[in-house]
Amino acid sequence: MECEDIINKKFNRSFIGYDIGQVDAFLDELYSEMQALKAELEMLRAARQMNSDSKPKHGPEENSKTADEQ
């Protein structure tokens, strides 16, 4: 689901139904929260990628040292 799906969602109107203003306010709040969460997720993914790119790469010979050699 995308943020725009929330804003563009339409509901049928009925005589005995939900208050349209309350539904719209809730959808606006949900949209804002979902946008914030997606932005945070992208930021965390970028940070993880930068972190994994900056880690030194060790070959098999580095990993095979004994405790005495370290």
Short mmCIF file of C-alpha atoms in Angstrom, two decimals:
data_model
loop_
_atom_site.label_atom_id
_atom_site.label_comp_id
_atom_site.label_asym_id
_atom_site.label_seq_id
_atom_site.Cartn_x
_atom_site.Cartn_y
_atom_site.Cartn_z
CA MET A 1 0.00 0.00 0.00
CA GLU A 2 1.26 3.46 -0.85
CA CYS A 3 0.56 6.69 1.01
CA GLU A 4 -1.47 7.97 -1.92
CA ASP A 5 -3.80 4.95 -1.61
CA ILE A 6 -4.86 6.25 1.79
CA ILE A 7 -5.67 9.74 0.55
CA ASN A 8 -7.43 8.50 -2.58
CA LYS A 9 -9.57 5.91 -0.79
CA LYS A 10 -13.29 6.61 -1.23
CA PHE A 11 -16.07 5.30 0.98
CA ASN A 12 -19.73 4.90 0.15
CA ARG A 13 -22.05 7.31 1.91
CA SER A 14 -25.04 6.07 3.81
CA PHE A 15 -27.66 7.66 6.01
CA ILE A 16 -26.50 5.71 9.04
CA GLY A 17 -22.75 5.69 8.58
CA TYR A 18 -19.52 7.18 9.76
CA ASP A 19 -18.91 10.90 10.14
CA ILE A 20 -17.12 11.88 6.92
CA GLY A 21 -15.04 14.52 8.71
CA GLN A 22 -13.78 11.99 11.24
CA VAL A 23 -12.92 9.48 8.53
CA ASP A 24 -11.07 12.14 6.52
CA ALA A 25 -9.18 13.34 9.60
CA PHE A 26 -8.17 9.78 10.46
CA LEU A 27 -7.02 9.09 6.89
CA ASP A 28 -4.97 12.31 6.91
CA GLU A 29 -3.32 11.25 10.18
CA LEU A 30 -2.67 7.76 8.84
CA TYR A 31 -1.20 9.20 5.64
CA SER A 32 1.19 11.44 7.58
CA GLU A 33 2.28 8.61 9.85
CA MET A 34 2.86 6.27 6.92
CA GLN A 35 4.94 8.92 5.11
CA ALA A 36 7.07 9.41 8.24
CA LEU A 37 7.58 5.66 8.65
CA LYS A 38 8.57 5.22 5.01
CA ALA A 39 11.05 8.10 5.28
CA GLU A 40 12.52 6.58 8.45
CA LEU A 41 12.79 3.19 6.76
CA GLU A 42 14.64 4.69 3.81
CA MET A 43 17.00 6.55 6.16
CA LEU A 44 17.74 3.34 8.10
CA ARG A 45 18.32 1.39 4.90
CA ALA A 46 20.75 4.04 3.66
CA ALA A 47 22.58 4.06 7.01
CA ARG A 48 22.84 0.27 6.98
CA GLN A 49 24.19 0.34 3.44
CA MET A 50 26.77 2.99 4.35
CA ASN A 51 27.77 0.97 7.42
CA SER A 52 28.19 -2.25 5.45
CA ASP A 53 30.15 -0.41 2.73
CA SER A 54 32.58 1.05 5.30
CA LYS A 55 33.42 -2.26 7.02
CA PRO A 56 36.85 -3.59 6.04
CA LYS A 57 36.76 -6.72 3.96
CA HIS A 58 38.93 -9.55 5.28
CA GLY A 59 40.11 -12.43 3.19
CA PRO A 60 40.06 -16.04 4.37
CA GLU A 61 43.65 -15.72 5.64
CA GLU A 62 42.57 -13.01 8.13
CA ASN A 63 39.81 -15.20 9.54
CA SER A 64 42.06 -18.26 9.96
CA LYS A 65 44.50 -16.75 12.50
CA THR A 66 44.81 -18.58 15.78
CA ALA A 67 44.46 -16.89 19.17
CA ASP A 68 48.29 -16.83 19.54
CA GLU A 69 48.67 -14.93 16.28
CA GLN A 70 46.15 -12.28 17.28
#
